[in-house]
mmCIF file of N, CA and C in Angstrom:
data_model
loop_
_atom_site.group_PDB
_atom_site.id
_atom_site.type_symbol
_atom_site.label_atom_id
_atom_site.label_comp_id
_atom_site.label_asym_id
_atom_site.label_seq_id
_atom_site.Cartn_x
_atom_site.Cartn_y
_atom_site.Cartn_z
ATOM 1 N N UNK A 1145 7.593 -27.544 -15.977
ATOM 2 C CA UNK A 1145 6.478 -28.211 -16.576
ATOM 3 C C UNK A 1145 6.822 -29.704 -17.436
ATOM 4 N N UNK A 1146 6.231 -30.782 -17.012
ATOM 5 C CA UNK A 1146 6.482 -31.999 -17.818
ATOM 6 C C UNK A 1146 5.824 -31.946 -19.055
ATOM 7 N N UNK A 1147 6.334 -32.980 -19.808
ATOM 8 C CA UNK A 1147 6.073 -33.167 -21.381
ATOM 9 C C UNK A 1147 4.562 -33.392 -21.256
ATOM 10 N N UNK A 1148 4.018 -34.311 -20.463
ATOM 11 C CA UNK A 1148 2.711 -34.453 -20.424
ATOM 12 C C UNK A 1148 1.535 -33.560 -20.137
ATOM 13 N N UNK A 1149 2.240 -32.723 -19.066
ATOM 14 C CA UNK A 1149 1.335 -31.717 -18.769
ATOM 15 C C UNK A 1149 1.535 -30.753 -19.914
ATOM 16 N N UNK A 1150 2.390 -30.247 -20.575
ATOM 17 C CA UNK A 1150 2.654 -29.457 -21.750
ATOM 18 C C UNK A 1150 1.348 -29.774 -22.924
ATOM 19 N N UNK A 1151 1.631 -31.183 -23.234
ATOM 20 C CA UNK A 1151 0.671 -31.712 -24.157
ATOM 21 C C UNK A 1151 -0.754 -31.655 -23.660
ATOM 22 N N UNK A 1152 -1.038 -32.057 -22.560
ATOM 23 C CA UNK A 1152 -2.446 -31.806 -22.035
ATOM 24 C C UNK A 1152 -2.895 -30.411 -22.251
ATOM 25 N N UNK A 1153 -1.931 -29.396 -21.974
ATOM 26 C CA UNK A 1153 -2.502 -27.965 -22.138
ATOM 27 C C UNK A 1153 -2.421 -27.647 -23.210
ATOM 28 N N UNK A 1154 -1.549 -28.175 -24.448
ATOM 29 C CA UNK A 1154 -1.943 -27.793 -25.641
ATOM 30 C C UNK A 1154 -3.268 -28.217 -26.399
ATOM 31 N N UNK A 1155 -3.643 -29.668 -25.784
ATOM 32 C CA UNK A 1155 -4.765 -30.308 -26.374
ATOM 33 C C UNK A 1155 -5.826 -29.605 -25.654
ATOM 34 N N UNK A 1156 -5.648 -28.872 -24.620
ATOM 35 C CA UNK A 1156 -6.922 -28.031 -23.850
ATOM 36 C C UNK A 1156 -7.146 -26.868 -24.839
ATOM 37 N N UNK A 1157 -5.925 -26.139 -24.947
ATOM 38 C CA UNK A 1157 -6.033 -24.771 -25.933
ATOM 39 C C UNK A 1157 -6.620 -24.964 -27.257
ATOM 40 N N UNK A 1158 -6.063 -26.037 -27.864
ATOM 41 C CA UNK A 1158 -6.728 -26.525 -29.143
ATOM 42 C C UNK A 1158 -8.244 -26.711 -29.192
ATOM 43 N N UNK A 1159 -8.565 -27.563 -28.310
ATOM 44 C CA UNK A 1159 -9.966 -27.575 -28.153
ATOM 45 C C UNK A 1159 -10.772 -26.432 -28.095
ATOM 46 N N UNK A 1160 -10.206 -25.595 -27.019
ATOM 47 C CA UNK A 1160 -11.004 -24.426 -26.702
ATOM 48 C C UNK A 1160 -11.047 -23.214 -27.992
ATOM 49 N N UNK A 1161 -9.875 -23.415 -28.765
ATOM 50 C CA UNK A 1161 -9.834 -22.507 -30.126
ATOM 51 C C UNK A 1161 -10.796 -22.932 -30.943
ATOM 52 N N UNK A 1162 -10.566 -24.623 -31.275
ATOM 53 C CA UNK A 1162 -11.954 -25.001 -32.003
ATOM 54 C C UNK A 1162 -13.172 -24.787 -31.513
ATOM 55 N N UNK A 1163 -13.673 -25.043 -30.480
ATOM 56 C CA UNK A 1163 -14.999 -24.914 -29.859
ATOM 57 C C UNK A 1163 -15.179 -23.395 -30.076
ATOM 58 N N UNK A 1164 -14.292 -22.378 -29.593
ATOM 59 C CA UNK A 1164 -14.732 -20.787 -29.697
ATOM 60 C C UNK A 1164 -14.908 -20.423 -31.046
ATOM 61 N N UNK A 1165 -13.904 -20.932 -31.979
ATOM 62 C CA UNK A 1165 -13.951 -20.557 -33.322
ATOM 63 C C UNK A 1165 -15.328 -20.877 -34.039
ATOM 64 N N UNK A 1166 -15.631 -22.158 -33.512
ATOM 65 C CA UNK A 1166 -16.850 -23.026 -34.103
ATOM 66 C C UNK A 1166 -18.105 -21.971 -33.343
ATOM 67 N N UNK A 1167 -18.206 -21.833 -32.432
ATOM 68 C CA UNK A 1167 -19.354 -20.897 -32.039
ATOM 69 C C UNK A 1167 -19.216 -19.566 -32.708
ATOM 70 N N UNK A 1168 -18.258 -18.941 -32.907
ATOM 71 C CA UNK A 1168 -18.240 -17.759 -33.367
ATOM 72 C C UNK A 1168 -18.545 -17.688 -34.806
ATOM 73 N N UNK A 1169 -18.033 -18.887 -35.523
ATOM 74 C CA UNK A 1169 -18.570 -18.851 -37.170
ATOM 75 C C UNK A 1169 -19.936 -19.091 -36.993
ATOM 76 N N UNK A 1170 -20.439 -20.113 -36.142
ATOM 77 C CA UNK A 1170 -21.957 -20.261 -36.320
ATOM 78 C C UNK A 1170 -22.982 -18.979 -35.838
ATOM 79 N N UNK A 1171 -22.451 -18.542 -34.813
ATOM 80 C CA UNK A 1171 -23.219 -16.978 -34.337
ATOM 81 C C UNK A 1171 -22.956 -15.780 -35.794
ATOM 82 N N UNK A 1172 -21.647 -15.947 -36.327
ATOM 83 C CA UNK A 1172 -21.804 -14.836 -37.246
ATOM 84 C C UNK A 1172 -22.568 -15.035 -38.607
ATOM 85 N N UNK A 1173 -22.536 -16.482 -38.904
ATOM 86 C CA UNK A 1173 -23.649 -16.940 -40.030
ATOM 87 C C UNK A 1173 -25.193 -16.695 -39.565
ATOM 88 N N UNK A 1174 -25.417 -17.253 -38.630
ATOM 89 C CA UNK A 1174 -26.592 -16.690 -37.988
ATOM 90 C C UNK A 1174 -27.135 -15.555 -38.278
ATOM 91 N N UNK A 1175 -26.100 -14.251 -37.855
ATOM 92 C CA UNK A 1175 -26.228 -12.917 -37.905
ATOM 93 C C UNK A 1175 -26.538 -12.527 -39.427
ATOM 94 N N UNK A 1176 -25.999 -13.226 -40.379
ATOM 95 C CA UNK A 1176 -26.016 -12.949 -41.822
ATOM 96 C C UNK A 1176 -27.389 -13.562 -42.290
ATOM 97 N N UNK A 1177 -27.538 -14.784 -42.059
ATOM 98 C CA UNK A 1177 -28.571 -15.706 -42.821
ATOM 99 C C UNK A 1177 -30.016 -15.618 -42.073
ATOM 100 N N UNK A 1178 -30.397 -15.148 -40.983
ATOM 101 C CA UNK A 1178 -31.610 -14.985 -40.318
ATOM 102 C C UNK A 1178 -32.380 -13.857 -40.837
ATOM 103 N N UNK A 1179 -33.533 -14.074 -41.085
ATOM 104 C CA UNK A 1179 -34.291 -13.037 -41.911
ATOM 105 C C UNK A 1179 -34.704 -11.687 -41.139
ATOM 106 N N UNK A 1180 -35.058 -11.798 -39.875
ATOM 107 C CA UNK A 1180 -35.762 -10.755 -39.041
ATOM 108 C C UNK A 1180 -34.869 -10.188 -37.980
ATOM 109 N N UNK A 1181 -34.869 -9.121 -37.541
ATOM 110 C CA UNK A 1181 -34.173 -8.480 -36.370
ATOM 111 C C UNK A 1181 -34.008 -9.195 -35.371
ATOM 112 N N UNK A 1182 -35.456 -9.601 -34.683
ATOM 113 C CA UNK A 1182 -35.554 -10.547 -33.570
ATOM 114 C C UNK A 1182 -34.854 -11.973 -33.690
ATOM 115 N N UNK A 1183 -34.751 -12.742 -34.664
ATOM 116 C CA UNK A 1183 -33.904 -13.847 -35.163
ATOM 117 C C UNK A 1183 -32.365 -13.623 -35.121
ATOM 118 N N UNK A 1184 -32.410 -12.339 -35.779
ATOM 119 C CA UNK A 1184 -30.866 -11.914 -35.822
ATOM 120 C C UNK A 1184 -30.026 -11.606 -34.551
ATOM 121 N N UNK A 1185 -30.765 -11.400 -33.429
ATOM 122 C CA UNK A 1185 -30.182 -10.911 -32.105
ATOM 123 C C UNK A 1185 -29.584 -12.464 -31.515
ATOM 124 N N UNK A 1186 -30.079 -13.683 -31.799
ATOM 125 C CA UNK A 1186 -29.190 -14.792 -31.060
ATOM 126 C C UNK A 1186 -28.167 -15.048 -31.706
ATOM 127 N N UNK A 1187 -27.690 -14.590 -32.824
ATOM 128 C CA UNK A 1187 -26.577 -15.182 -33.385
ATOM 129 C C UNK A 1187 -25.038 -14.209 -32.306
ATOM 130 N N UNK A 1188 -25.189 -12.973 -32.490
ATOM 131 C CA UNK A 1188 -24.432 -12.413 -31.661
ATOM 132 C C UNK A 1188 -24.361 -12.393 -29.812
ATOM 133 N N UNK A 1189 -25.477 -12.573 -29.579
ATOM 134 C CA UNK A 1189 -25.859 -12.315 -28.164
ATOM 135 C C UNK A 1189 -25.405 -14.035 -27.601
ATOM 136 N N UNK A 1190 -25.793 -14.831 -28.328
ATOM 137 C CA UNK A 1190 -25.650 -16.284 -27.758
ATOM 138 C C UNK A 1190 -24.193 -17.009 -28.159
ATOM 139 N N UNK A 1191 -24.196 -17.378 -29.405
ATOM 140 C CA UNK A 1191 -23.280 -18.293 -29.895
ATOM 141 C C UNK A 1191 -21.788 -17.648 -30.267
ATOM 142 N N UNK A 1192 -21.920 -16.235 -30.411
ATOM 143 C CA UNK A 1192 -20.599 -15.460 -30.729
ATOM 144 C C UNK A 1192 -20.152 -15.370 -29.138
ATOM 145 N N UNK A 1193 -20.899 -14.942 -28.263
ATOM 146 C CA UNK A 1193 -20.472 -14.343 -27.118
ATOM 147 C C UNK A 1193 -19.858 -15.819 -26.084
ATOM 148 N N UNK A 1194 -20.438 -16.983 -26.527
ATOM 149 C CA UNK A 1194 -19.809 -18.145 -25.979
ATOM 150 C C UNK A 1194 -18.552 -18.512 -26.607
ATOM 151 N N UNK A 1195 -18.535 -18.309 -28.159
ATOM 152 C CA UNK A 1195 -17.353 -18.496 -28.844
ATOM 153 C C UNK A 1195 -16.067 -17.429 -28.280
ATOM 154 N N UNK A 1196 -16.338 -16.235 -27.993
ATOM 155 C CA UNK A 1196 -15.543 -15.374 -27.582
ATOM 156 C C UNK A 1196 -14.894 -15.736 -26.053
ATOM 157 N N UNK A 1197 -15.844 -16.237 -25.398
ATOM 158 C CA UNK A 1197 -15.482 -16.743 -24.071
ATOM 159 C C UNK A 1197 -14.563 -17.842 -24.200
ATOM 160 N N UNK A 1198 -14.786 -18.836 -24.993
ATOM 161 C CA UNK A 1198 -14.221 -19.854 -25.230
ATOM 162 C C UNK A 1198 -12.665 -19.660 -25.874
ATOM 163 N N UNK A 1199 -12.614 -18.589 -26.613
ATOM 164 C CA UNK A 1199 -11.003 -18.352 -27.119
ATOM 165 C C UNK A 1199 -10.427 -17.383 -26.029
ATOM 166 N N UNK A 1200 -11.139 -16.614 -25.458
ATOM 167 C CA UNK A 1200 -10.221 -15.601 -24.421
ATOM 168 C C UNK A 1200 -9.917 -16.939 -23.100
ATOM 169 N N UNK A 1201 -10.706 -18.055 -22.849
ATOM 170 C CA UNK A 1201 -10.234 -19.101 -21.829
ATOM 171 C C UNK A 1201 -8.989 -19.831 -22.571
ATOM 172 N N UNK A 1202 -9.103 -19.871 -23.830
ATOM 173 C CA UNK A 1202 -7.987 -20.536 -24.399
ATOM 174 C C UNK A 1202 -6.581 -19.887 -24.179
ATOM 175 N N UNK A 1203 -6.940 -18.496 -24.107
ATOM 176 C CA UNK A 1203 -5.693 -17.696 -23.911
ATOM 177 C C UNK A 1203 -5.055 -17.777 -22.665
ATOM 178 N N UNK A 1204 -6.020 -17.771 -21.697
ATOM 179 C CA UNK A 1204 -5.704 -17.737 -20.220
ATOM 180 C C UNK A 1204 -4.755 -19.041 -19.885
ATOM 181 N N UNK A 1205 -5.682 -20.204 -20.328
ATOM 182 C CA UNK A 1205 -4.776 -21.448 -20.333
ATOM 183 C C UNK A 1205 -3.544 -21.298 -21.166
ATOM 184 N N UNK A 1206 -3.305 -20.990 -21.914
ATOM 185 C CA UNK A 1206 -2.220 -21.074 -22.704
ATOM 186 C C UNK A 1206 -0.862 -20.341 -22.191
ATOM 187 N N UNK A 1207 -1.128 -18.755 -21.563
ATOM 188 C CA UNK A 1207 -0.293 -18.045 -21.053
ATOM 189 C C UNK A 1207 0.096 -18.952 -19.452
ATOM 190 N N UNK A 1208 -1.017 -19.231 -18.872
ATOM 191 C CA UNK A 1208 -0.533 -20.168 -17.726
ATOM 192 C C UNK A 1208 0.230 -21.370 -18.062
ATOM 193 N N UNK A 1209 0.175 -22.087 -19.007
ATOM 194 C CA UNK A 1209 0.781 -23.405 -19.001
ATOM 195 C C UNK A 1209 2.445 -22.935 -19.833
ATOM 196 N N UNK A 1210 2.281 -22.115 -20.747
ATOM 197 C CA UNK A 1210 3.630 -21.706 -21.357
ATOM 198 C C UNK A 1210 4.351 -20.900 -20.657
ATOM 199 N N UNK A 1211 4.025 -19.671 -19.994
ATOM 200 C CA UNK A 1211 4.711 -18.659 -19.444
ATOM 201 C C UNK A 1211 4.456 -18.771 -17.830
ATOM 202 N N UNK A 1212 3.613 -19.562 -17.263
ATOM 203 C CA UNK A 1212 3.618 -19.501 -15.749
ATOM 204 C C UNK A 1212 2.961 -18.159 -15.095
ATOM 205 N N UNK A 1213 2.170 -17.638 -16.035
ATOM 206 C CA UNK A 1213 1.618 -16.407 -15.354
ATOM 207 C C UNK A 1213 0.184 -16.435 -15.662
ATOM 208 N N UNK A 1214 -0.791 -15.944 -14.633
ATOM 209 C CA UNK A 1214 -2.209 -15.560 -14.728
ATOM 210 C C UNK A 1214 -2.299 -14.170 -15.350
ATOM 211 N N UNK A 1215 -3.265 -14.234 -16.314
ATOM 212 C CA UNK A 1215 -3.800 -12.778 -16.697
ATOM 213 C C UNK A 1215 -5.158 -12.681 -16.506
ATOM 214 N N UNK A 1216 -5.677 -11.693 -15.936
ATOM 215 C CA UNK A 1216 -6.844 -11.091 -15.621
ATOM 216 C C UNK A 1216 -7.544 -10.625 -16.544
ATOM 217 N N UNK A 1217 -6.749 -9.951 -17.617
ATOM 218 C CA UNK A 1217 -7.386 -9.283 -18.741
ATOM 219 C C UNK A 1217 -8.500 -10.123 -19.538
ATOM 220 N N UNK A 1218 -8.027 -11.318 -19.732
ATOM 221 C CA UNK A 1218 -9.109 -12.106 -20.680
ATOM 222 C C UNK A 1218 -10.372 -12.431 -19.543
ATOM 223 N N UNK A 1219 -10.134 -12.459 -18.315
ATOM 224 C CA UNK A 1219 -11.352 -12.894 -17.584
ATOM 225 C C UNK A 1219 -12.052 -11.282 -17.495
ATOM 226 N N UNK A 1220 -11.507 -10.177 -17.287
ATOM 227 C CA UNK A 1220 -12.349 -9.019 -17.356
ATOM 228 C C UNK A 1220 -13.120 -9.038 -18.612
ATOM 229 N N UNK A 1221 -12.534 -9.063 -19.744
ATOM 230 C CA UNK A 1221 -13.030 -9.081 -21.144
ATOM 231 C C UNK A 1221 -14.217 -10.064 -21.374
ATOM 232 N N UNK A 1222 -14.087 -11.262 -20.778
ATOM 233 C CA UNK A 1222 -15.361 -12.026 -20.828
ATOM 234 C C UNK A 1222 -16.287 -11.626 -19.587
ATOM 235 N N UNK A 1223 -16.007 -11.250 -18.675
ATOM 236 C CA UNK A 1223 -17.034 -10.636 -17.684
ATOM 237 C C UNK A 1223 -17.757 -9.502 -18.400
ATOM 238 N N UNK A 1224 -17.061 -8.348 -19.101
ATOM 239 C CA UNK A 1224 -17.788 -7.465 -19.498
ATOM 240 C C UNK A 1224 -18.456 -7.696 -20.717
ATOM 241 N N UNK A 1225 -18.160 -8.741 -21.718
ATOM 242 C CA UNK A 1225 -18.782 -9.526 -22.468
ATOM 243 C C UNK A 1225 -20.261 -9.892 -22.169
ATOM 244 N N UNK A 1226 -19.906 -10.896 -21.345
ATOM 245 C CA UNK A 1226 -21.421 -11.705 -20.491
ATOM 246 C C UNK A 1226 -22.289 -10.963 -20.027
ATOM 247 N N UNK A 1227 -21.861 -9.328 -19.706
ATOM 248 C CA UNK A 1227 -22.467 -8.665 -18.920
ATOM 249 C C UNK A 1227 -23.205 -7.685 -20.187
ATOM 250 N N UNK A 1228 -22.349 -7.196 -20.970
ATOM 251 C CA UNK A 1228 -22.960 -6.161 -22.077
ATOM 252 C C UNK A 1228 -23.962 -6.982 -23.115
ATOM 253 N N UNK A 1229 -23.695 -8.124 -23.399
ATOM 254 C CA UNK A 1229 -24.209 -8.745 -24.806
ATOM 255 C C UNK A 1229 -25.931 -8.718 -24.264
ATOM 256 N N UNK A 1230 -26.220 -9.413 -23.127
ATOM 257 C CA UNK A 1230 -27.639 -9.432 -22.860
ATOM 258 C C UNK A 1230 -28.640 -8.160 -23.025
ATOM 259 N N UNK A 1231 -27.692 -7.181 -22.350
ATOM 260 C CA UNK A 1231 -28.210 -5.918 -21.860
ATOM 261 C C UNK A 1231 -28.454 -5.068 -23.425
ATOM 262 N N UNK A 1232 -27.378 -5.318 -24.108
ATOM 263 C CA UNK A 1232 -27.582 -4.512 -25.549
ATOM 264 C C UNK A 1232 -28.608 -5.345 -26.448
ATOM 265 N N UNK A 1233 -28.754 -6.684 -26.323
ATOM 266 C CA UNK A 1233 -29.730 -7.467 -26.747
ATOM 267 C C UNK A 1233 -30.993 -7.043 -26.411
ATOM 268 N N UNK A 1234 -31.312 -6.799 -25.156
ATOM 269 C CA UNK A 1234 -32.548 -6.471 -24.795
ATOM 270 C C UNK A 1234 -32.919 -4.928 -25.100
ATOM 271 N N UNK A 1235 -32.021 -4.317 -25.284
ATOM 272 C CA UNK A 1235 -32.240 -2.746 -25.682
ATOM 273 C C UNK A 1235 -32.774 -2.642 -27.010
ATOM 274 N N UNK A 1236 -31.918 -3.574 -27.947
ATOM 275 C CA UNK A 1236 -32.165 -3.676 -29.280
ATOM 276 C C UNK A 1236 -33.593 -4.230 -29.795
ATOM 277 N N UNK A 1237 -33.921 -5.395 -29.019
ATOM 278 C CA UNK A 1237 -35.339 -5.734 -28.984
ATOM 279 C C UNK A 1237 -36.261 -5.147 -28.646
ATOM 280 N N UNK A 1238 -36.355 -4.085 -27.622
ATOM 281 C CA UNK A 1238 -37.433 -3.127 -27.294
ATOM 282 C C UNK A 1238 -37.411 -2.109 -28.250
ATOM 283 N N UNK A 1239 -36.397 -1.887 -28.903
ATOM 284 C CA UNK A 1239 -36.655 -0.658 -29.845
ATOM 285 C C UNK A 1239 -37.384 -1.506 -31.077
ATOM 286 N N UNK A 1240 -36.955 -2.654 -31.323
ATOM 287 C CA UNK A 1240 -37.527 -3.089 -32.396
ATOM 288 C C UNK A 1240 -39.262 -3.483 -32.345
ATOM 289 N N UNK A 1241 -39.499 -3.780 -30.908
ATOM 290 C CA UNK A 1241 -40.772 -3.962 -30.774
ATOM 291 C C UNK A 1241 -41.535 -2.534 -30.842
ATOM 292 N N UNK A 1242 -41.022 -1.568 -30.488
ATOM 293 C CA UNK A 1242 -41.406 -0.273 -30.282
ATOM 294 C C UNK A 1242 -41.867 0.331 -31.971
ATOM 295 N N UNK A 1243 -40.823 -0.026 -32.622
ATOM 296 C CA UNK A 1243 -40.920 0.564 -34.113
ATOM 297 C C UNK A 1243 -41.976 -0.548 -34.803
ATOM 298 N N UNK A 1244 -42.160 -1.905 -34.546
ATOM 299 C CA UNK A 1244 -43.209 -2.626 -34.985
ATOM 300 C C UNK A 1244 -44.431 -2.065 -34.722
ATOM 301 N N UNK A 1245 -44.680 -1.620 -33.492
ATOM 302 C CA UNK A 1245 -45.855 -1.077 -33.027
ATOM 303 C C UNK A 1245 -46.332 0.254 -33.636
ATOM 304 N N UNK A 1246 -45.335 1.245 -33.952
ATOM 305 C CA UNK A 1246 -45.707 2.490 -34.543
ATOM 306 C C UNK A 1246 -45.498 2.652 -35.974
ATOM 307 N N UNK A 1247 -44.896 1.581 -36.574
ATOM 308 C CA UNK A 1247 -44.757 1.930 -38.011
ATOM 309 C C UNK A 1247 -44.797 0.601 -39.014
ATOM 310 N N UNK A 1248 -45.467 0.613 -40.173
ATOM 311 C CA UNK A 1248 -45.858 -0.837 -40.693
ATOM 312 C C UNK A 1248 -44.279 -1.431 -41.003
ATOM 313 N N UNK A 1249 -44.642 -2.706 -41.121
ATOM 314 C CA UNK A 1249 -43.430 -3.539 -41.095
ATOM 315 C C UNK A 1249 -42.473 -3.109 -42.246
ATOM 316 N N UNK A 1250 -41.333 -3.326 -42.309
ATOM 317 C CA UNK A 1250 -40.316 -2.855 -43.152
ATOM 318 C C UNK A 1250 -39.234 -3.998 -43.376
ATOM 319 N N UNK A 1251 -39.371 -5.117 -42.817
ATOM 320 C CA UNK A 1251 -38.386 -6.175 -43.075
ATOM 321 C C UNK A 1251 -39.170 -7.677 -43.320
ATOM 322 N N UNK A 1252 -38.727 -8.415 -43.642
ATOM 323 C CA UNK A 1252 -39.195 -9.720 -44.201
ATOM 324 C C UNK A 1252 -39.522 -10.672 -43.130
ATOM 325 N N UNK A 1253 -40.616 -11.380 -43.214
ATOM 326 C CA UNK A 1253 -41.441 -12.027 -42.201
ATOM 327 C C UNK A 1253 -40.566 -13.290 -41.761
ATOM 328 N N UNK A 1254 -40.311 -13.422 -40.543
ATOM 329 C CA UNK A 1254 -39.081 -14.118 -39.716
ATOM 330 C C UNK A 1254 -39.499 -15.728 -40.026
ATOM 331 N N UNK A 1255 -38.665 -16.317 -39.758
ATOM 332 C CA UNK A 1255 -38.898 -17.942 -39.722
ATOM 333 C C UNK A 1255 -39.735 -18.229 -38.349
ATOM 334 N N UNK A 1256 -39.988 -17.536 -37.146
ATOM 335 C CA UNK A 1256 -40.524 -17.667 -36.102
ATOM 336 C C UNK A 1256 -41.951 -17.073 -36.120
ATOM 337 N N UNK A 1257 -42.436 -16.230 -37.251
ATOM 338 C CA UNK A 1257 -43.397 -15.278 -37.102
ATOM 339 C C UNK A 1257 -43.094 -14.111 -36.361
ATOM 340 N N UNK A 1258 -44.272 -13.379 -36.307
ATOM 341 C CA UNK A 1258 -44.424 -11.995 -35.269
ATOM 342 C C UNK A 1258 -44.428 -12.702 -33.845
ATOM 343 N N UNK A 1259 -43.940 -11.839 -32.874
ATOM 344 C CA UNK A 1259 -43.957 -12.119 -31.799
ATOM 345 C C UNK A 1259 -45.377 -12.016 -31.075
ATOM 346 N N UNK A 1260 -45.730 -13.029 -30.197
ATOM 347 C CA UNK A 1260 -46.979 -13.089 -29.892
ATOM 348 C C UNK A 1260 -47.295 -11.843 -29.078
ATOM 349 N N UNK A 1261 -48.743 -11.642 -28.984
ATOM 350 C CA UNK A 1261 -49.101 -10.346 -28.439
ATOM 351 C C UNK A 1261 -49.409 -10.878 -26.946
ATOM 352 N N UNK A 1262 -49.099 -9.712 -26.012
ATOM 353 C CA UNK A 1262 -49.157 -10.197 -24.471
ATOM 354 C C UNK A 1262 -50.844 -10.208 -24.200
ATOM 355 N N UNK A 1263 -51.346 -10.782 -22.943
ATOM 356 C CA UNK A 1263 -52.331 -10.886 -22.625
ATOM 357 C C UNK A 1263 -53.177 -9.548 -22.470
ATOM 358 N N UNK A 1264 -54.366 -9.283 -22.363
ATOM 359 C CA UNK A 1264 -55.083 -8.235 -22.321
ATOM 360 C C UNK A 1264 -54.826 -7.380 -21.357
ATOM 361 N N UNK A 1265 -54.482 -7.933 -20.091
ATOM 362 C CA UNK A 1265 -54.095 -7.015 -19.213
ATOM 363 C C UNK A 1265 -52.597 -6.644 -19.026
ATOM 364 N N UNK A 1266 -51.757 -7.113 -20.127
ATOM 365 C CA UNK A 1266 -50.573 -6.925 -19.858
ATOM 366 C C UNK A 1266 -50.219 -5.970 -21.376
ATOM 367 N N UNK A 1267 -48.811 -5.802 -21.339
ATOM 368 C CA UNK A 1267 -48.305 -4.931 -22.502
ATOM 369 C C UNK A 1267 -46.936 -5.246 -22.770
ATOM 370 N N UNK A 1268 -46.194 -4.749 -23.867
ATOM 371 C CA UNK A 1268 -44.710 -4.958 -23.989
ATOM 372 C C UNK A 1268 -44.169 -3.671 -23.403
ATOM 373 N N UNK A 1269 -43.154 -4.080 -22.769
ATOM 374 C CA UNK A 1269 -42.383 -3.086 -21.876
ATOM 375 C C UNK A 1269 -41.526 -2.109 -22.840
ATOM 376 N N UNK A 1270 -42.446 -1.257 -23.596
ATOM 377 C CA UNK A 1270 -41.585 -0.445 -24.727
ATOM 378 C C UNK A 1270 -42.756 0.661 -24.533
ATOM 379 N N UNK A 1271 -42.222 1.752 -25.238
ATOM 380 C CA UNK A 1271 -43.175 3.193 -25.373
ATOM 381 C C UNK A 1271 -44.417 2.749 -25.746
ATOM 382 N N UNK A 1272 -45.510 3.538 -25.585
ATOM 383 C CA UNK A 1272 -46.745 3.259 -25.935
ATOM 384 C C UNK A 1272 -46.786 4.037 -27.468
ATOM 385 N N UNK A 1273 -47.636 3.415 -28.371
ATOM 386 C CA UNK A 1273 -47.729 4.009 -29.533
ATOM 387 C C UNK A 1273 -48.711 5.268 -29.514
ATOM 388 N N UNK A 1274 -48.841 6.256 -30.326
ATOM 389 C CA UNK A 1274 -49.410 7.243 -30.125
ATOM 390 C C UNK A 1274 -50.696 6.928 -30.320
ATOM 391 N N UNK A 1275 -51.818 7.686 -29.532
ATOM 392 C CA UNK A 1275 -53.270 7.228 -29.522
ATOM 393 C C UNK A 1275 -54.189 7.541 -30.622
ATOM 394 N N UNK A 1276 -53.662 8.680 -31.493
ATOM 395 C CA UNK A 1276 -54.180 8.754 -32.494
ATOM 396 C C UNK A 1276 -53.961 7.899 -33.834
ATOM 397 N N UNK A 1277 -52.854 6.846 -33.724
ATOM 398 C CA UNK A 1277 -52.391 6.162 -34.957
ATOM 399 C C UNK A 1277 -52.202 4.742 -34.371
ATOM 400 N N UNK A 1278 -53.236 3.791 -34.572
ATOM 401 C CA UNK A 1278 -53.333 2.697 -34.066
ATOM 402 C C UNK A 1278 -52.081 1.811 -34.343
ATOM 403 N N UNK A 1279 -51.563 0.832 -33.561
ATOM 404 C CA UNK A 1279 -50.241 0.240 -33.785
ATOM 405 C C UNK A 1279 -50.827 -0.896 -35.062
ATOM 406 N N UNK A 1280 -49.874 -1.129 -36.320
ATOM 407 C CA UNK A 1280 -50.211 -2.425 -37.095
ATOM 408 C C UNK A 1280 -50.258 -3.599 -36.448
ATOM 409 N N UNK A 1281 -50.003 -3.856 -35.113
ATOM 410 C CA UNK A 1281 -50.067 -5.123 -34.714
ATOM 411 C C UNK A 1281 -51.364 -5.273 -33.845
ATOM 412 N N UNK A 1282 -52.039 -4.286 -33.939
ATOM 413 C CA UNK A 1282 -53.442 -4.204 -33.241
ATOM 414 C C UNK A 1282 -54.452 -4.291 -33.915
ATOM 415 N N UNK A 1283 -54.506 -4.994 -35.062
ATOM 416 C CA UNK A 1283 -55.453 -5.337 -36.031
ATOM 417 C C UNK A 1283 -56.556 -6.007 -35.323
ATOM 418 N N UNK A 1284 -57.798 -5.207 -35.378
ATOM 419 C CA UNK A 1284 -59.061 -5.905 -34.651
ATOM 420 C C UNK A 1284 -59.429 -5.645 -33.188
ATOM 421 N N UNK A 1285 -58.403 -4.954 -32.689
ATOM 422 C CA UNK A 1285 -58.270 -4.675 -31.186
ATOM 423 C C UNK A 1285 -58.647 -3.275 -30.923
ATOM 424 N N UNK A 1286 -59.458 -3.127 -29.801
ATOM 425 C CA UNK A 1286 -59.547 -1.828 -29.498
ATOM 426 C C UNK A 1286 -58.539 -0.924 -29.039
ATOM 427 N N UNK A 1287 -58.242 0.373 -29.597
ATOM 428 C CA UNK A 1287 -57.022 1.075 -28.825
ATOM 429 C C UNK A 1287 -57.361 1.668 -27.594
ATOM 430 N N UNK A 1288 -58.702 1.774 -27.392
ATOM 431 C CA UNK A 1288 -58.908 2.253 -25.863
ATOM 432 C C UNK A 1288 -58.606 1.709 -24.730
#
């Protein structure tokens, strides 16, 4: 491999490492600093996933440029991460919405405020609140 190609690969690896580290740092900071559960979900599911993807891509580029081998491990890890992060975030959000409907609020008010109620014909895709106990988010609405 020529010196110019090695330098280009080093620059690409450096940029991917900086980009990945920046995204991971911002995602982790959001996880710690945001007040409510629904807002905290964005840190690990969006920014940190992109950060880890960039770090793993930097690893692929490094091993190809320096050793001349292709590794599928990093690509499989990235695929697993990009599939599981949205699914786990969706499940955490559903549990949070269900708990918000069945129990009084136990966390601070978020920056974005409470989630909007669905229209009268629809409902959240969570378990129903018990019929004998109205939901704390149903203030002023009929439970029937």
